Coordinates of C-alpha atoms and ligand atoms in Angstrom, one line a residue:
M273 CA 22.0 -66.6 -1.4
T274 CA 20.9 -63.3 0.0
E275 CA 23.4 -60.7 0.1
K276 CA 24.2 -59.6 3.5
K277 CA 24.0 -55.9 4.1
Q278 CA 27.2 -54.7 5.5
A279 CA 26.6 -53.2 8.9
K280 CA 27.2 -49.5 9.0
P281 CA 29.8 -48.4 11.4
V282 CA 28.1 -47.2 14.5
K283 CA 28.4 -43.5 14.7
A284 CA 29.2 -42.3 18.2
K285 CA 26.6 -39.8 19.2
K286 CA 28.6 -36.7 19.0
E287 CA 27.7 -34.1 21.5
K288 CA 26.8 -30.9 19.8
E289 CA 29.8 -28.8 20.5
F290 CA 28.4 -25.4 19.7
T291 CA 25.0 -23.9 20.1
E292 CA 23.0 -21.3 18.3
Q293 CA 22.6 -17.7 19.4
A294 CA 19.5 -15.6 19.5
E295 CA 19.4 -13.2 16.5
I296 CA 17.5 -10.4 18.0
N297 CA 16.6 -8.8 21.4
I298 CA 13.0 -7.9 21.9
G299 CA 12.3 -5.8 25.0
M300 CA 9.4 -6.6 27.3
V301 CA 8.3 -3.2 28.7
G302 CA 5.4 -1.6 30.4
H303 CA 3.9 -0.5 33.7
V304 CA 4.6 -2.6 36.9
D305 CA 2.0 -5.4 37.3
H306 CA 0.7 -5.2 33.8
G307 CA 2.0 -8.7 33.2
K308 CA 5.4 -8.5 31.5
T309 CA 6.8 -11.4 33.4
S310 CA 3.9 -13.7 32.9
L311 CA 3.9 -12.8 29.2
T312 CA 7.6 -13.6 29.0
Q313 CA 6.8 -16.9 30.6
A314 CA 3.9 -17.6 28.2
L315 CA 6.2 -16.8 25.2
T316 CA 9.4 -18.5 26.3
G317 CA 8.4 -21.0 29.1
K318 CA 10.9 -19.2 31.4
W319 CA 10.3 -17.1 34.4
T320 CA 12.5 -14.0 34.4
D321 CA 11.3 -12.4 37.6
T322 CA 14.6 -12.1 39.4
H323 CA 13.9 -8.5 40.2
S324 CA 11.9 -8.8 43.3
E325 CA 14.1 -11.4 44.8
E326 CA 17.2 -9.3 44.1
L327 CA 15.5 -6.3 45.6
K328 CA 14.9 -8.2 48.8
R329 CA 18.5 -9.3 49.0
G330 CA 19.5 -5.7 48.4
I331 CA 21.8 -6.5 45.5
S332 CA 21.9 -5.0 42.1
I333 CA 19.0 -5.3 39.7
R334 CA 19.7 -7.3 36.6
L335 CA 17.9 -7.3 33.4
G336 CA 16.2 -10.6 32.7
Y337 CA 16.9 -12.4 29.4
A338 CA 14.9 -15.4 28.2
D339 CA 15.4 -17.1 24.8
V340 CA 12.9 -19.0 22.7
I341 CA 12.7 -20.4 19.2
F342 CA 9.7 -19.5 17.1
Y343 CA 8.2 -21.9 14.6
K344 CA 5.6 -21.9 11.9
C345 CA 3.5 -24.9 10.8
E346 CA 3.4 -25.2 7.0
H347 CA 0.2 -27.3 7.2
C348 CA -1.9 -24.9 9.2
R349 CA -3.3 -21.4 8.3
G350 CA -3.5 -18.1 10.0
S351 CA -2.2 -17.3 13.5
Q352 CA -2.5 -20.9 14.8
A353 CA 0.4 -21.8 12.5
Y354 CA 2.7 -19.8 14.8
T355 CA 4.1 -21.5 17.8
N356 CA 7.0 -21.7 20.3
K357 CA 7.1 -25.5 20.0
P358 CA 8.9 -27.6 17.4
V359 CA 5.7 -29.6 16.9
C360 CA 2.5 -27.8 15.8
P361 CA 0.0 -27.9 18.7
T362 CA -2.9 -27.7 16.2
C363 CA -2.1 -30.6 13.8
G364 CA 0.7 -32.4 15.5
K365 CA 3.1 -32.1 12.5
K366 CA 6.7 -30.9 12.6
A367 CA 6.8 -27.1 12.4
K368 CA 9.5 -25.1 10.5
K369 CA 11.9 -23.0 12.6
L370 CA 11.7 -19.3 12.0
R371 CA 14.3 -17.7 14.4
K372 CA 15.6 -17.7 17.9
V373 CA 14.6 -14.6 19.9
S374 CA 15.8 -13.2 23.2
F375 CA 13.4 -11.3 25.4
V376 CA 14.8 -8.6 27.6
D377 CA 12.6 -8.1 30.6
A378 CA 12.9 -4.6 32.0
P379 CA 11.7 -3.8 35.5
G380 CA 8.6 -1.6 35.6
H381 CA 9.0 -0.1 39.1
E382 CA 9.6 3.6 38.8
T383 CA 12.7 3.5 41.0
L384 CA 14.3 1.1 38.5
M385 CA 13.9 3.5 35.5
T386 CA 17.7 3.7 35.0
T387 CA 17.8 -0.1 34.6
M388 CA 15.0 0.1 32.1
L389 CA 16.9 2.8 30.2
S390 CA 20.1 0.8 30.1
G391 CA 17.9 -2.1 28.9
A392 CA 16.6 0.0 26.1
A393 CA 20.1 0.3 24.7
L394 CA 20.1 -3.5 24.2
M395 CA 16.7 -3.7 22.5
N396 CA 16.0 -4.0 18.7
G397 CA 12.3 -3.9 19.1
A398 CA 9.8 -4.2 21.9
V399 CA 6.5 -5.6 23.2
L400 CA 4.7 -2.8 25.2
V401 CA 2.5 -4.6 27.7
I402 CA -0.6 -2.6 28.6
A403 CA -3.3 -4.0 31.0
A404 CA -6.9 -3.7 29.6
N405 CA -8.3 -3.3 33.1
E406 CA -6.6 0.0 33.9
K407 CA -6.8 3.4 32.4
C408 CA -4.2 4.0 29.6
P409 CA -1.6 5.3 29.9
Q410 CA -0.3 4.6 33.4
P411 CA 2.9 6.6 34.4
Q412 CA 5.4 3.9 33.5
T413 CA 3.6 3.0 30.3
E414 CA 4.3 6.5 29.2
E415 CA 7.8 6.5 30.7
H416 CA 8.7 3.3 28.9
L417 CA 7.3 4.4 25.6
M418 CA 9.4 7.6 25.9
A419 CA 12.5 5.4 26.6
L420 CA 11.8 3.3 23.5
K421 CA 11.3 6.4 21.4
M422 CA 14.5 7.9 22.7
A423 CA 16.5 4.7 22.0
G424 CA 15.2 4.9 18.5
I425 CA 13.1 1.7 18.7
G426 CA 10.5 2.1 16.0
N427 CA 9.3 -1.5 15.7
I428 CA 6.9 -2.2 18.6
V429 CA 3.9 -4.4 19.2
V430 CA 1.4 -3.7 22.0
A431 CA 0.2 -6.7 24.0
Q432 CA -3.2 -5.6 25.5
N433 CA -3.1 -7.9 28.4
K434 CA -5.7 -9.2 30.9
V435 CA -8.5 -9.0 28.3
D436 CA -10.1 -11.9 30.3
L437 CA -10.7 -9.5 33.2
V438 CA -12.9 -7.0 31.2
D439 CA -16.0 -7.3 29.0
K440 CA -15.9 -6.7 25.2
K441 CA -17.0 -3.1 25.5
E442 CA -14.3 -2.2 28.0
A443 CA -11.7 -3.9 25.9
I444 CA -12.6 -1.9 22.8
E445 CA -12.7 1.3 24.8
N446 CA -9.3 0.6 26.3
M447 CA -7.9 -0.2 22.8
K448 CA -9.1 3.2 21.6
H449 CA -7.2 4.9 24.4
I450 CA -4.1 2.9 23.6
K451 CA -4.3 3.9 20.0
A452 CA -4.7 7.6 20.9
F453 CA -1.8 7.4 23.3
L454 CA 0.5 5.8 20.7
E455 CA -0.4 8.2 18.0
K456 CA 0.2 11.3 20.2
N457 CA 3.7 9.9 20.7
G458 CA 4.4 9.5 17.1
Y459 CA 3.8 5.7 16.9
K460 CA 1.3 5.2 14.1
D461 CA -0.2 1.9 13.0
V462 CA 1.3 -0.1 15.9
P463 CA -0.4 -3.5 16.0
I464 CA -2.3 -4.1 19.2
I465 CA -2.9 -7.8 20.1
P466 CA -5.4 -8.6 22.9
I467 CA -4.0 -11.4 25.1
A468 CA -4.5 -13.2 28.4
A469 CA -0.9 -14.0 29.4
N470 CA -2.0 -16.0 32.5
F471 CA -3.3 -18.8 30.3
A472 CA -1.3 -18.1 27.2
G473 CA -4.4 -16.8 25.4
N474 CA -3.6 -15.5 21.9
V475 CA 0.1 -16.0 22.3
D476 CA 0.1 -17.5 18.8
M477 CA -1.3 -14.2 17.4
L478 CA 1.4 -12.3 19.2
I479 CA 4.2 -14.5 17.9
E480 CA 2.8 -14.0 14.3
Q481 CA 2.9 -10.2 14.9
L482 CA 6.4 -10.2 16.3
E483 CA 7.6 -12.1 13.2
K484 CA 5.9 -9.6 10.9
S485 CA 6.5 -6.3 12.7
I486 CA 10.0 -6.8 14.3
P487 CA 12.4 -8.1 11.7
T488 CA 16.0 -8.9 12.6
P489 CA 18.1 -5.8 11.9
N490 CA 21.4 -5.6 10.1
F491 CA 24.0 -5.4 12.8
G492 CA 27.0 -4.5 10.8
L493 CA 29.0 -7.8 11.2
N494 CA 32.0 -6.4 9.4
K495 CA 32.3 -3.4 11.6
P496 CA 34.6 -3.4 14.6
L497 CA 33.3 -5.0 17.8
L498 CA 31.1 -3.1 20.3
M499 CA 29.5 -4.8 23.2
Y500 CA 27.5 -3.3 26.1
C501 CA 28.0 -5.0 29.4
A502 CA 24.9 -5.7 31.5
R503 CA 26.3 -8.1 34.1
S504 CA 29.6 -9.7 35.2
F505 CA 30.5 -12.7 37.3
D506 CA 33.2 -14.5 39.3
I507 CA 32.5 -18.1 38.3
N508 CA 35.0 -19.7 40.7
K509 CA 33.8 -21.7 43.7
P510 CA 34.9 -20.5 47.1
G511 CA 38.1 -22.2 48.1
A512 CA 39.1 -23.1 44.6
K513 CA 42.8 -23.9 44.2
S514 CA 44.8 -21.1 42.5
S515 CA 45.7 -23.4 39.6
E516 CA 42.0 -24.0 38.9
L517 CA 41.0 -20.3 39.0
K518 CA 39.1 -19.1 36.0
G519 CA 39.2 -15.5 34.7
G520 CA 36.4 -13.0 35.0
V521 CA 33.2 -13.4 32.9
I522 CA 31.3 -10.5 31.4
G523 CA 27.7 -10.7 30.2
G524 CA 26.0 -8.4 27.8
T525 CA 24.9 -7.8 24.2
I526 CA 27.0 -7.2 21.1
I527 CA 25.6 -4.2 19.3
Q528 CA 28.0 -4.3 16.3
G529 CA 30.6 -6.6 14.8
K530 CA 31.5 -10.0 16.2
A531 CA 33.7 -11.6 18.9
K532 CA 35.9 -14.6 18.5
I533 CA 37.9 -16.7 20.9
G534 CA 41.4 -15.4 21.0
D535 CA 40.5 -11.8 20.2
R536 CA 42.3 -9.1 22.1
V537 CA 39.8 -6.6 23.3
L538 CA 39.6 -3.3 25.3
I539 CA 37.2 -2.5 28.1
R540 CA 36.4 1.2 28.5
P541 CA 36.1 3.3 30.7
G542 CA 37.1 0.3 32.9
P543 CA 36.3 -0.2 36.6
E544 CA 37.9 2.5 38.7
E545 CA 38.3 4.3 35.4
K546 CA 41.4 2.3 34.4
E547 CA 41.0 1.0 30.9
L548 CA 41.6 -2.8 30.7
A549 CA 42.9 -5.0 27.9
T550 CA 42.1 -8.7 27.9
E551 CA 41.8 -11.8 25.7
I552 CA 38.5 -13.6 25.0
V553 CA 39.0 -17.2 26.2
S554 CA 35.4 -18.5 25.9
L555 CA 32.1 -17.4 24.6
S556 CA 28.6 -18.7 25.5
C557 CA 24.9 -17.9 25.5
S558 CA 22.1 -19.4 27.6
S559 CA 22.0 -22.6 25.6
G560 CA 25.7 -23.4 25.5
K561 CA 29.1 -22.6 24.0
L562 CA 29.6 -20.4 21.0
K563 CA 32.5 -20.4 18.5
E564 CA 31.9 -16.8 17.5
A565 CA 29.4 -14.4 19.0
I566 CA 27.3 -11.7 17.3
A567 CA 24.4 -9.4 18.3
G568 CA 21.4 -11.0 19.9
G569 CA 20.7 -12.3 23.4
L570 CA 23.0 -12.3 26.4
V571 CA 26.5 -13.3 25.5
A572 CA 28.9 -14.4 28.3
V573 CA 32.5 -13.5 27.5
G574 CA 35.2 -15.4 29.4
T575 CA 38.4 -13.3 29.9
T576 CA 41.8 -13.5 31.4
L577 CA 41.0 -10.8 33.9
D578 CA 41.3 -11.3 37.6
S579 CA 37.8 -12.5 38.6
S580 CA 37.6 -10.0 41.5
L581 CA 37.2 -7.4 38.8
T582 CA 34.0 -9.0 37.5
Q583 CA 32.4 -9.9 40.9
N584 CA 28.8 -8.7 41.6
D585 CA 28.2 -7.0 38.3
R586 CA 31.1 -4.6 38.7
M587 CA 31.5 -4.5 34.9
R588 CA 27.9 -3.3 34.3
G589 CA 27.9 -0.3 32.0
Q590 CA 31.3 -1.0 30.5
V591 CA 31.8 -1.1 26.8
I592 CA 33.9 -3.8 25.1
G593 CA 35.5 -3.1 21.8
N594 CA 38.9 -2.2 20.3
E595 CA 40.9 0.9 19.4
K596 CA 38.8 1.3 16.2
S597 CA 35.4 1.2 17.8
L598 CA 35.9 2.8 21.2
P599 CA 36.2 6.5 21.7
K600 CA 38.2 7.9 24.7
A601 CA 36.4 8.0 28.0
T602 CA 35.2 11.4 29.2
T603 CA 33.5 13.1 32.1
E604 CA 32.7 16.4 30.4
L605 CA 29.6 16.3 28.1
N606 CA 28.4 19.1 25.8
L607 CA 25.0 18.0 24.8
E608 CA 22.3 19.1 22.3
L609 CA 19.0 18.7 24.2
N610 CA 15.7 17.3 23.2
Y611 CA 13.0 17.6 25.9
I612 CA 10.4 15.0 26.3
Q613 CA 6.7 15.9 26.1
R614 CA 4.5 14.2 28.7
L615 CA 0.8 13.6 28.9
V616 CA 0.3 12.0 32.3
T617 CA 2.8 13.5 34.7
N618 CA 3.2 17.2 34.4
V619 CA 6.6 17.9 35.9
E620 CA 8.9 20.8 35.7
S621 CA 11.2 19.2 33.2
K622 CA 13.8 21.8 32.2
L623 CA 17.3 21.3 33.3
N624 CA 18.8 24.1 35.4
S625 CA 22.4 25.0 36.1
N626 CA 23.8 23.6 39.3
E627 CA 21.4 20.7 39.6
S628 CA 22.1 17.0 39.7
A629 CA 21.2 14.7 36.8
V630 CA 21.5 11.0 36.2
L631 CA 22.6 10.1 32.7
T632 CA 22.2 6.8 31.1
V633 CA 24.8 6.2 28.4
G634 CA 24.4 2.8 26.8
T635 CA 24.1 0.5 29.9
M636 CA 26.1 2.9 32.1
A637 CA 24.3 5.1 34.6
A638 CA 26.3 8.1 35.7
V639 CA 25.6 10.9 38.2
G640 CA 26.5 14.4 37.1
L641 CA 26.1 18.1 37.7
V642 CA 24.6 20.5 35.1
T643 CA 27.3 23.2 34.8
S644 CA 25.4 25.2 32.3
A645 CA 21.9 24.9 30.7
Q646 CA 20.3 26.8 27.8
K647 CA 17.2 26.3 25.9
D648 CA 18.4 23.4 23.8
K649 CA 21.9 22.7 25.1
A650 CA 23.6 21.8 28.3
K651 CA 27.0 21.1 29.7
I652 CA 27.2 18.3 32.2
S653 CA 30.1 17.3 34.3
L654 CA 30.0 13.6 35.4
K655 CA 31.5 12.0 38.6
N656 CA 32.7 9.1 36.6
K657 CA 34.0 8.6 33.0
V658 CA 31.7 7.3 30.3
I659 CA 32.1 6.2 26.7
V660 CA 30.0 8.2 24.3
L661 CA 29.5 6.7 20.8
P662 CA 29.0 9.0 17.8
G663 CA 25.4 10.1 17.5
Q664 CA 24.4 8.1 20.7
K665 CA 21.3 9.3 22.5
I666 CA 22.0 9.9 26.2
A667 CA 19.0 9.7 28.5
I668 CA 18.9 12.5 31.1
S669 CA 16.8 12.1 34.3
K670 CA 16.4 14.6 37.0
K671 CA 14.7 14.7 40.4
A672 CA 11.2 16.0 40.0
G673 CA 8.1 15.4 42.1
G674 CA 10.3 13.4 44.6
R675 CA 11.7 10.9 42.2
W676 CA 14.0 10.5 39.3
Q677 CA 12.3 11.2 36.0
L678 CA 13.4 11.0 32.4
V679 CA 13.2 14.5 31.1
A680 CA 15.3 14.7 28.0
Y681 CA 17.8 13.1 25.8
G682 CA 21.0 14.6 24.7
I683 CA 23.4 14.1 21.8
S684 CA 27.0 14.8 22.2
K685 CA 28.2 17.7 20.1
Ligands
LIG915 ZN1 -0.2 -27.4 12.1

């Protein structure tokens, strides 16, 4: 008599309750039309070009985030072992997961420089996209590299895009110019990967380089929470019953510590400059709910706040933290200045007394008046309060040559 195998109890397919967060933000920067958005799409399969549509509708410009998991095939060698798919496209075997990365797509239009600068505050490394079919550097190529340098982003990889549009000789010549441009700005030995983003050419090589050159930093998980807000939403449908109304949701990136459901947090300086206290009631990222949130990617924090406070990105620029991590908000800044040297645009870059300046502090852009300016220091009085973290580099733009240009960074004394 054969022994009957006892049927195993059927396990109900349990829905995965919590998802996994990206562990690093990599910026996608460079001159307009050099191919940032098509490269983001080639790397992540997602299209982040919400900028132009938002411009048309005349609403605020959001930074685009797109997440992807990188894998490595243990059966293949060289660059072709690197992929953004769980199955190796070369040999068809299962590939090993490396990490989940969030790309932050910054607008390249010169008028959106303050958005790019607030984006730089969220980046841990960057891909600088430079088109092979144009002279290097173009104005925003330079401006964006300055912004990276200023934000202290040392780990960068250059994607030399559109190599399909030039011949070999031109590509080599262009690469020499890129190298010289990087070296003049203090970026030595930056890897330059020739790619053709439109048909995902050499994207495996780029993934390999990102894994090697941009490691996940140590975010200080045991430090008190600090989060920069980049967006905010009212998630209620029009006409929802008051009993069904959900609290305001704030999106951004944690730069230090962690957030948990049930945590009491402070928001400074607060919209209309009134500091807010709230409770975290939910946490999520692009792929679903989170139990606990740390640095990396866009985190959406559900709060008990009235959702009118979070409508239409009203919370952009705010900082979430607690008594331990958040300094008091201020309008008066006493800054040590570091002027930026430029190659392409030769503008009058010194700050003068009684002129206007736009300051980018974290993700907050603030308009101010220079009340006194000396060789390497300035006093600036802002129209609205900001939160300045210890040692934080503040980007200073002034109107020059008919547009706002990044001229210096300041550190609060
Ligand atoms: Zn393989």
